[in-house]
XYZ file of C-alpha atoms in Angstrom:
612
model
C -7.341 0.684 22.504
C -5.131 3.761 22.777
C -6.287 7.346 23.194
C -3.881 10.102 22.266
C -4.102 13.697 23.501
C -1.753 16.607 23.063
C -1.803 20.370 23.563
C -0.164 23.034 21.435
C -0.640 26.712 20.822
C 0.980 29.736 19.206
C 0.509 33.475 19.441
C 1.893 35.663 16.646
C 2.708 39.379 16.927
C 3.185 41.455 13.807
C 5.189 44.526 14.785
C 4.085 47.869 13.304
C 6.257 49.582 10.732
C 6.847 52.544 13.039
C 7.520 52.570 16.743
C 5.403 55.622 17.606
C 2.619 53.974 19.566
C 1.388 53.868 23.136
C 3.516 51.112 24.723
C 1.495 50.892 27.936
C -1.819 50.696 26.098
C -0.545 48.130 23.652
C 0.949 46.071 26.472
C -2.342 45.974 28.373
C -4.137 44.962 25.204
C -1.662 42.154 24.609
C -1.982 40.879 28.172
C -5.718 40.586 27.671
C -5.296 38.897 24.296
C -2.617 36.568 25.618
C -4.864 35.301 28.411
C -7.644 34.692 25.903
C -5.287 32.939 23.499
C -3.827 30.677 26.190
C -7.283 29.611 27.341
C -8.376 28.792 23.806
C -5.063 27.230 22.768
C -5.033 24.654 25.575
C -7.499 22.540 23.667
C -5.411 19.576 22.410
C -3.970 19.372 18.882
C -4.316 22.606 16.899
C -5.847 22.880 13.439
C -3.570 22.771 10.420
C -3.810 25.605 7.921
C -4.489 24.600 4.315
C -5.046 28.080 2.872
C -3.010 31.191 2.166
C -3.169 34.939 2.764
C -2.780 38.107 0.727
C -1.453 41.212 2.413
C -0.012 44.551 1.374
C -0.043 48.330 1.634
C -2.061 50.782 -0.472
C -0.383 54.130 -1.221
C -0.825 57.144 -3.515
C 1.677 58.547 -6.076
C 3.530 60.393 -3.286
C 3.895 57.149 -1.299
C 1.477 58.386 1.350
C -0.765 55.632 2.689
C -4.416 55.457 1.628
C -6.874 54.711 4.417
C -10.298 53.060 4.027
C -9.534 51.731 0.554
C -11.656 48.740 -0.436
C -9.649 45.635 -1.328
C -11.336 42.588 -2.891
C -9.730 39.315 -3.998
C -11.623 37.045 -6.395
C -10.569 33.451 -7.087
C -10.476 32.855 -10.835
C -11.491 29.179 -10.640
C -14.586 29.454 -8.448
C -15.502 33.124 -8.176
C -14.938 33.189 -4.410
C -14.537 36.784 -3.187
C -13.160 38.151 0.056
C -12.900 41.822 0.980
C -11.071 44.020 3.453
C -10.507 47.709 4.151
C -7.126 49.338 4.646
C -6.374 50.606 8.151
C -4.890 53.936 9.170
C -1.460 52.684 8.088
C -2.774 51.720 4.652
C -2.367 48.022 5.353
C -4.795 45.248 4.462
C -4.857 41.494 5.069
C -7.081 38.881 3.411
C -7.163 35.664 5.437
C -7.810 31.951 4.797
C -7.972 32.076 1.014
C -8.076 28.675 -0.748
C -5.053 27.962 -2.920
C -5.459 29.002 -6.529
C -5.250 32.029 -8.793
C -6.653 35.424 -7.834
C -7.515 38.838 -9.192
C -7.135 41.767 -6.798
C -9.301 44.887 -7.061
C -8.596 48.064 -5.065
C -10.744 51.185 -5.086
C -10.706 54.449 -3.122
C -12.382 57.810 -3.462
C -10.461 60.142 -5.745
C -8.319 57.380 -7.267
C -8.534 55.179 -10.328
C -9.621 51.592 -9.730
C -6.683 49.176 -9.537
C -6.885 45.636 -10.966
C -4.124 43.085 -10.669
C -4.162 39.681 -12.363
C -1.921 36.647 -12.085
C -1.705 36.267 -8.322
C -0.914 32.632 -7.481
C -1.547 31.632 -3.894
C 0.070 28.535 -2.389
C -0.679 26.544 0.729
C 0.558 27.995 4.056
C 2.066 31.023 2.342
C 1.406 34.746 2.229
C 1.412 36.752 -1.007
C 2.436 40.395 -0.623
C 0.774 42.755 -3.089
C 1.608 46.411 -2.556
C -0.678 48.762 -4.502
C 0.063 52.248 -5.832
C -3.125 54.087 -6.776
C -3.233 56.752 -9.467
C -5.221 59.939 -9.006
C -8.287 60.059 -11.194
C -11.903 59.065 -11.613
C -13.159 55.835 -10.055
C -14.563 54.968 -13.475
C -11.025 54.670 -14.800
C -8.895 51.674 -13.972
C -5.290 50.532 -14.006
C -4.732 46.856 -14.802
C -1.511 45.028 -13.915
C -0.595 41.434 -14.724
C 2.238 40.085 -12.570
C 2.922 37.427 -9.977
C 2.907 38.405 -6.334
C 5.896 38.028 -4.060
C 5.563 35.225 -1.510
C 6.794 35.916 2.000
C 6.127 34.606 5.467
C 7.034 37.431 7.836
C 5.886 35.647 11.010
C 7.021 32.092 10.241
C 10.482 30.566 10.601
C 9.658 27.141 9.149
C 11.491 25.744 6.144
C 9.709 23.984 3.313
C 8.921 23.993 -0.364
C 5.688 23.915 -2.335
C 5.366 21.439 -5.220
C 2.847 22.882 -7.666
C 0.273 21.128 -9.811
C 2.274 21.563 -13.034
C 5.348 19.927 -11.491
C 3.263 17.086 -10.093
C 1.702 16.383 -13.475
C 4.670 16.960 -15.787
C 7.679 15.449 -14.031
C 8.200 11.699 -14.642
C 7.305 9.641 -11.570
C 7.767 5.891 -11.199
C 4.350 4.524 -10.290
C 2.948 8.082 -10.307
C 3.970 8.440 -6.674
C 3.870 12.132 -5.729
C 6.242 11.673 -2.772
C 9.176 11.236 -5.164
C 9.023 14.988 -5.780
C 9.817 15.529 -2.117
C 13.318 14.193 -2.792
C 14.065 17.406 -4.706
C 14.169 19.312 -1.428
C 17.295 19.770 0.720
C 17.510 17.366 3.650
C 15.065 14.848 2.146
C 16.491 11.441 1.183
C 14.902 8.118 0.167
C 14.798 5.091 2.427
C 17.994 3.076 2.358
C 17.603 -0.022 0.142
C 18.264 -2.415 3.017
C 15.645 -0.798 5.224
C 13.063 -0.749 2.447
C 13.718 -4.387 1.509
C 13.613 -5.669 5.080
C 10.402 -3.798 5.853
C 8.602 -4.848 2.682
C 5.090 -3.454 2.282
C 5.066 -2.329 5.937
C 7.273 0.566 4.827
C 5.465 1.386 1.586
C 4.034 4.567 3.089
C 7.342 5.768 4.517
C 8.286 7.906 1.569
C 11.517 9.459 2.810
C 13.696 10.436 5.757
C 14.170 14.111 6.585
C 17.105 15.819 8.273
C 18.461 12.609 9.768
C 15.207 11.584 11.459
C 13.685 8.124 11.118
C 11.146 7.697 8.272
C 8.459 6.981 10.893
C 8.902 10.576 12.117
C 7.131 12.184 9.147
C 3.535 13.380 9.359
C 1.128 13.335 6.393
C -2.016 15.426 5.882
C -4.635 15.753 3.144
C -6.458 19.098 3.181
C -5.153 19.583 6.705
C -6.729 16.325 7.898
C -4.943 13.288 9.302
C -3.449 10.855 6.749
C -0.918 9.186 9.054
C -0.510 5.461 9.677
C -0.377 5.278 13.454
C 0.943 1.699 13.467
C 3.718 1.624 10.855
C 4.251 5.312 10.139
C 3.989 6.955 6.730
C 0.893 7.861 4.736
C -2.305 5.826 4.420
C -3.942 7.186 1.266
C -1.891 7.953 -1.849
C -4.017 10.099 -4.179
C -3.056 10.113 -7.871
C -1.109 13.092 -9.118
C -4.071 14.233 -11.237
C -6.079 14.815 -8.042
C -3.441 16.941 -6.278
C -3.522 20.723 -6.576
C -0.204 21.052 -4.764
C 1.589 19.865 -1.673
C 4.161 21.238 0.689
C 6.789 19.547 2.839
C 7.694 21.456 5.993
C 11.151 20.193 6.819
C 12.229 22.301 9.782
C 10.776 24.317 12.662
C 7.139 24.106 11.579
C 4.457 26.313 13.121
C 2.728 25.198 16.310
C -0.328 24.125 14.313
C 1.779 21.394 12.657
C 2.781 18.867 15.287
C 3.133 15.139 15.927
C 6.387 14.796 14.004
C 10.116 15.384 14.435
C 10.965 14.872 10.766
C 8.600 16.713 8.449
C 4.962 17.454 7.663
C 3.645 16.827 4.163
C 0.433 18.765 3.551
C -1.440 17.726 0.394
C -4.128 19.969 -1.063
C -6.620 18.061 -3.193
C -8.061 19.520 -6.365
C -11.528 21.007 -6.294
C -14.137 21.705 -8.922
C -14.358 25.075 -10.656
C -16.691 26.999 -12.941
C -15.208 25.131 -15.894
C -15.758 21.415 -16.478
C -12.403 19.663 -16.621
C -11.311 16.063 -16.557
C -8.662 13.582 -17.561
C -8.262 9.907 -18.471
C -5.070 7.899 -18.224
C -3.624 4.448 -18.753
C 0.018 3.701 -17.987
C 1.316 0.330 -19.129
C 4.537 -1.527 -18.385
C 5.186 -4.803 -20.147
C 7.976 -7.380 -20.294
C 8.068 -7.278 -24.100
C 10.764 -4.605 -24.067
C 12.575 -5.799 -20.930
C 15.986 -7.420 -20.788
C 16.863 -10.592 -18.890
C 18.030 -9.959 -15.342
C 21.348 -11.429 -14.259
C 19.826 -13.946 -11.829
C 17.149 -15.118 -14.288
C 17.378 -17.404 -17.321
C 14.545 -15.686 -19.182
C 12.799 -12.330 -19.098
C 10.744 -12.095 -15.923
C 6.988 -11.646 -16.391
C 5.702 -8.098 -15.982
C 2.209 -6.830 -16.700
C 1.463 -3.525 -14.976
C -1.549 -1.324 -15.613
C -2.340 1.962 -13.883
C -5.532 3.572 -15.144
C -8.217 5.993 -14.062
C -9.791 9.371 -14.571
C -10.862 12.642 -12.955
C -13.865 14.892 -13.481
C -14.631 18.255 -11.925
C -16.953 21.167 -12.517
C -19.796 23.275 -11.173
C -23.098 21.974 -9.853
C -24.169 25.592 -9.540
C -21.951 28.296 -10.978
C -20.102 30.396 -8.388
C -21.892 28.390 -5.697
C -21.342 24.622 -5.609
C -18.496 22.586 -7.104
C -17.637 18.910 -7.286
C -14.496 16.946 -8.101
C -13.879 13.202 -8.142
C -11.404 10.609 -9.297
C -10.964 6.869 -9.677
C -7.695 4.993 -10.115
C -7.003 1.292 -10.500
C -3.667 -0.480 -10.269
C -2.879 -4.026 -11.431
C 0.581 -5.524 -11.258
C 1.789 -9.043 -12.106
C 5.535 -9.034 -11.653
C 7.926 -11.998 -11.703
C 10.792 -12.345 -9.260
C 13.621 -14.830 -9.772
C 15.424 -16.055 -6.661
C 18.148 -18.732 -6.460
C 18.331 -20.770 -3.237
C 20.764 -23.333 -1.874
C 18.991 -26.659 -1.328
C 20.193 -30.151 -0.360
C 21.604 -32.126 -3.269
C 19.985 -35.356 -4.421
C 22.779 -37.293 -2.681
C 22.370 -35.373 0.579
C 18.653 -36.096 0.608
C 19.657 -39.804 0.696
C 22.172 -39.210 3.500
C 25.228 -39.196 1.214
C 27.640 -36.443 2.295
C 30.721 -37.928 0.631
C 31.076 -34.787 -1.493
C 32.336 -32.998 1.611
C 35.633 -34.888 1.336
C 37.312 -33.791 -1.878
C 40.409 -34.966 -3.723
C 42.320 -32.035 -2.247
C 41.561 -33.527 1.178
C 43.176 -36.814 0.124
C 39.862 -38.663 -0.124
C 38.769 -41.463 2.205
C 41.156 -44.009 3.716
C 39.494 -46.842 5.595
C 36.194 -44.974 5.486
C 37.638 -41.828 7.071
C 38.344 -38.512 5.335
C 41.997 -37.519 5.504
C 40.906 -33.984 6.343
C 39.211 -34.253 9.764
C 37.407 -30.960 9.195
C 35.417 -32.640 6.395
C 34.681 -35.874 8.213
C 31.015 -36.354 9.158
C 31.017 -36.850 12.913
C 28.252 -37.104 15.531
C 29.344 -35.391 18.737
C 26.449 -36.758 20.793
C 27.159 -40.354 19.756
C 30.912 -39.720 19.705
C 31.314 -41.602 16.450
C 32.140 -40.795 12.810
C 30.036 -41.838 9.834
C 31.936 -44.166 7.499
C 32.533 -42.565 4.093
C 30.330 -39.655 5.274
C 27.201 -41.782 4.838
C 24.341 -40.828 7.177
C 21.911 -43.799 7.466
C 18.357 -42.637 6.735
C 17.118 -45.443 8.972
C 18.377 -43.415 11.944
C 16.947 -40.120 10.675
C 14.279 -38.377 12.740
C 10.753 -39.076 11.372
C 9.874 -35.389 11.695
C 12.849 -34.491 9.513
C 11.787 -36.991 6.858
C 8.273 -35.516 6.877
C 9.678 -32.009 6.458
C 11.994 -33.086 3.648
C 9.121 -32.702 1.179
C 9.259 -28.916 1.570
C 12.833 -28.688 0.247
C 12.618 -28.449 -3.577
C 14.898 -30.530 -5.747
C 17.887 -28.721 -7.281
C 17.350 -27.618 -10.896
C 20.493 -25.559 -11.470
C 23.694 -27.350 -10.572
C 24.139 -29.689 -7.637
C 22.699 -27.590 -4.814
C 20.830 -24.676 -6.405
C 17.115 -24.282 -7.001
C 16.007 -21.329 -9.145
C 12.415 -20.325 -9.828
C 10.487 -17.306 -11.059
C 7.430 -16.515 -8.950
C 4.791 -13.912 -9.817
C 3.758 -11.292 -7.263
C 0.197 -10.071 -7.781
C -1.064 -6.672 -6.649
C -4.384 -4.930 -7.158
C -5.716 -1.608 -5.862
C -8.859 0.459 -6.404
C -9.343 3.934 -4.986
C -11.737 6.821 -5.482
C -12.378 10.244 -3.979
C -15.251 12.740 -4.066
C -14.923 16.374 -2.987
C -17.765 18.905 -2.646
C -17.256 22.663 -2.125
C -20.326 24.748 -1.361
C -20.556 28.465 -0.639
C -23.397 28.636 1.896
C -23.285 32.428 1.909
C -20.803 35.194 1.351
C -19.398 34.506 4.803
C -19.558 30.686 4.922
C -17.767 27.985 2.922
C -18.422 24.274 3.410
C -15.942 21.645 2.181
C -16.694 17.908 2.208
C -14.460 15.073 1.002
C -14.684 11.282 1.127
C -11.907 8.937 -0.007
C -11.802 5.142 -0.251
C -8.987 2.740 -1.078
C -8.967 -1.041 -1.228
C -6.035 -3.240 -2.211
C -4.637 -6.749 -1.973
C -1.339 -8.497 -2.615
C -0.192 -12.089 -3.064
C 3.493 -12.750 -2.444
C 4.849 -16.270 -3.208
C 8.182 -15.473 -1.500
C 7.535 -13.522 1.726
C 9.967 -10.808 2.750
C 10.777 -12.467 6.086
C 9.777 -16.047 5.313
C 10.933 -19.036 3.285
C 13.153 -18.359 0.283
C 11.551 -21.117 -1.816
C 7.969 -21.469 -3.111
C 5.271 -23.224 -1.164
C 4.673 -20.751 1.667
C 3.016 -17.676 0.116
C 1.359 -14.957 2.154
C -1.448 -12.547 1.358
C -2.132 -8.938 2.262
C -5.253 -6.770 2.369
C -5.641 -3.084 3.082
C -8.775 -0.966 3.144
C -8.755 2.724 4.096
C -11.489 5.345 4.330
C -11.240 9.047 5.010
C -13.943 11.673 5.578
C -13.314 15.387 6.076
C -15.799 18.183 6.754
C -14.642 21.790 7.073
C -16.537 25.038 7.542
C -14.923 28.457 7.133
C -16.827 31.390 8.599
C -16.026 35.064 8.092
C -17.082 36.958 11.209
C -15.708 40.191 9.800
C -12.993 41.206 7.336
C -10.554 41.003 10.260
C -11.743 37.739 11.850
C -12.117 34.328 10.211
C -12.707 30.989 11.897
C -12.221 27.436 10.615
C -13.822 24.280 12.040
C -12.784 20.831 10.820
C -13.771 17.244 11.539
C -12.029 14.246 10.011
C -12.273 10.493 10.373
C -9.629 8.064 9.119
C -9.994 4.288 9.223
C -7.192 1.977 8.157
C -7.525 -1.801 8.118
C -4.296 -3.621 7.284
C -4.071 -7.413 7.223
C -0.429 -8.351 6.701
C 1.192 -11.760 6.286
C -2.047 -13.751 5.920
C -1.240 -17.472 5.758
C -2.203 -19.526 2.694
C -0.345 -22.770 3.479
C -2.526 -24.315 6.198
C -0.552 -27.523 6.798
C -0.893 -28.245 10.507
C 2.134 -29.168 12.646
C 0.204 -32.267 13.816
C 0.008 -33.596 10.253
C 3.816 -33.459 10.139
C 4.160 -35.431 13.377
C 4.606 -32.599 15.898
C 2.928 -33.042 19.278
C 1.889 -29.434 19.922
C -0.902 -27.141 18.774
C -0.365 -23.670 17.238
C -1.149 -20.816 19.611
C -3.075 -18.772 17.020
C -5.678 -20.253 14.689
C -5.136 -17.546 12.061
C -1.481 -18.569 11.804
C -1.862 -22.346 11.437
C 0.794 -23.637 9.064
C 4.100 -25.519 8.875
C 6.744 -24.353 11.381
C 9.630 -22.208 10.258
C 12.771 -24.271 9.634
C 16.174 -22.640 9.223
C 19.089 -24.866 8.258
C 22.390 -23.004 8.363
C 23.862 -22.730 4.861
C 20.640 -23.841 3.143
C 17.301 -22.314 2.234
C 14.654 -21.691 4.861
C 11.267 -23.417 4.660
C 7.937 -23.052 6.419
C 5.690 -20.097 7.210
C 7.357 -16.901 8.501
C 8.105 -16.721 12.221
C 6.114 -13.510 12.674
C 2.580 -12.939 11.476
C -0.056 -12.604 10.570
C -0.461 -9.070 11.826
C -3.929 -7.575 11.668
C -4.285 -3.900 12.581
C -7.399 -1.754 12.760
C -6.962 1.977 13.264
C -9.664 4.614 13.798
C -8.659 8.265 14.153
C -11.221 10.967 14.989
C -10.044 14.577 14.779
C -11.918 17.703 15.839
C -10.122 21.009 15.371
C -10.695 24.713 15.005
C -8.770 27.935 14.626
C -9.466 31.651 14.704
C -7.473 34.180 12.699
C -7.885 37.710 13.985
C -6.364 40.962 12.743
C -6.489 43.478 15.577
C -5.068 46.883 14.879
C -1.439 46.474 13.907
C -1.347 42.860 15.032
C -2.397 39.452 13.760
C -3.395 36.737 16.204
C -4.019 33.115 15.375
C -5.006 30.557 17.960
C -6.872 27.302 17.951
C -6.906 23.758 19.126
C -8.445 20.375 18.682
C -9.113 16.961 20.069
C -7.999 13.627 18.623
C -9.243 10.196 19.629
C -6.977 7.457 18.268
C -8.015 3.817 18.561
C -5.574 1.100 17.486
C -6.318 -2.622 17.744
C -3.514 -4.974 16.691
C -3.262 -8.753 16.604
C 0.314 -9.953 16.107
C 1.355 -13.585 15.778
C 4.934 -14.442 16.795
C 6.298 -17.992 16.488
C 2.763 -19.364 16.840
C 3.702 -22.566 14.946
C 7.141 -22.911 16.504
C 10.458 -22.504 14.719
C 13.611 -24.591 14.575
C 17.189 -23.601 13.800
C 19.811 -26.167 12.788
C 23.555 -25.558 12.872
C 26.508 -27.939 12.223
C 26.094 -29.497 15.667
C 25.873 -32.197 16.935
C 26.599 -33.592 13.473
C 29.583 -31.735 12.093
C 30.413 -30.135 9.705
C 27.045 -29.954 7.854
C 23.835 -28.449 9.232
C 21.627 -30.528 6.923
C 23.049 -33.690 8.457
C 22.095 -32.250 11.858
C 18.598 -31.636 10.464
C 18.319 -35.295 9.423
C 19.544 -36.383 12.858
C 16.834 -34.153 14.330
């Protein structure tokens, strides 16, 4: 078990537009606030922001500021409202607004009411809406439809928001949202060699950022932990239809985003609204339209289905909303791999093919080219006509010979097409409830369960007969409460629990070493199987050296933050506590492994294998 603690904090000062203020008084105020912030910020692991802000200045036709003007933002989708009053400088700030579309209403005595539509608010961003009021009756109104400018005056982080329309409309292989992250500067995919060598252990490592390792990226869903603490990368991969938007912070992220040197990907899940909306999908790939791959003799089998649906709407209008999804994935995909195997003659101990006509053939039973003469260094004797007598072969080698398939393509090549099978089911349910005008409760539960059968393991034998299985089950629960103490102070409390069970490299060939004649017992019952045999220049056989690897991860996160507008300044401080428990069982060489090279029988490693 491993427990992980960390401590982070940040204090933000928004400088006033003019410098005519009492420096000594402001300094004393900041000293007091700084002490309070440091005390509160030394709780480990700060809370990640998943909302946005709207700020601006209200002025009259002469550009003079308007004090005590009422400013109200209303979310179009859910009817959520939040209000503030302009200060003596005419400034207002609306905090912790859920992402979405808003209408802004501004009213003041002696001025016409101001309405502005089309404000789109993104995650971790601030929309600036400056308002110019017209003199007139409050019964009159001025309506404006325009997008707001997005700025972050107190943040130096770099990143880009990927919106819902981009997520849904751009073509994605496998409907994997992380592919859209590659559109950002500094974000590159995993190198093919790294991805192939890691196999499914690197499936969640979507990309590398700014030269950092792919394990250095952090992943969040609604601000809650979605990070694989064992292998790195994400745990849950929600379908694109369930994502409102996501943002990748690629450089110099705020203090509230920690635990990573590379990037932080913050996904915001879709929520219900006052309108019922849903979707159904089925994506099919089939080998009917495929061409034959170079290494294969026929078109490789492929039957892939990705299907599911979403539904969202109100339980109680302007009060309670629900959103859920289900997605299933089924994949049956053939892979053709050629392997070098012993020829029929070599299996009988006949290595005469080593000595070719260009060598001058055999004279008196000896090859004229000594480099191609079969010779036993230990016995200090050659084999006449390169014939290895099976009567002197090691019994263990003869027992293992059954695992080498017979050649079916040429003298020494075995080619086969094996079908990899994958299946995944996942669902998610999100509930948003407005307890009161000052309290919002968000609940979300996600579940994912998948399995895989691989006839040719990534790090195992290159011929059939030693398949491995894989199982993964993940669960995630998030509860968040947002409380408005006053228009200038908003607090957020969040609890999340993430469980990830990953069983990798599960053995299916249970042949015991004892049944093959070995005189030892495997050191791990879960890994019982034939030992790994590597013959230089030929295919490998047996179960993989490493594995199985069973990991169980439980991550408990408690976090909170307080956003406070005080006079000309904005303070944000918070913290949290994370308890991370990781239990891993890793098998390494539990059945033994054997490597054969062209020694002591030279120049062929398979002859050494027969000699044992």
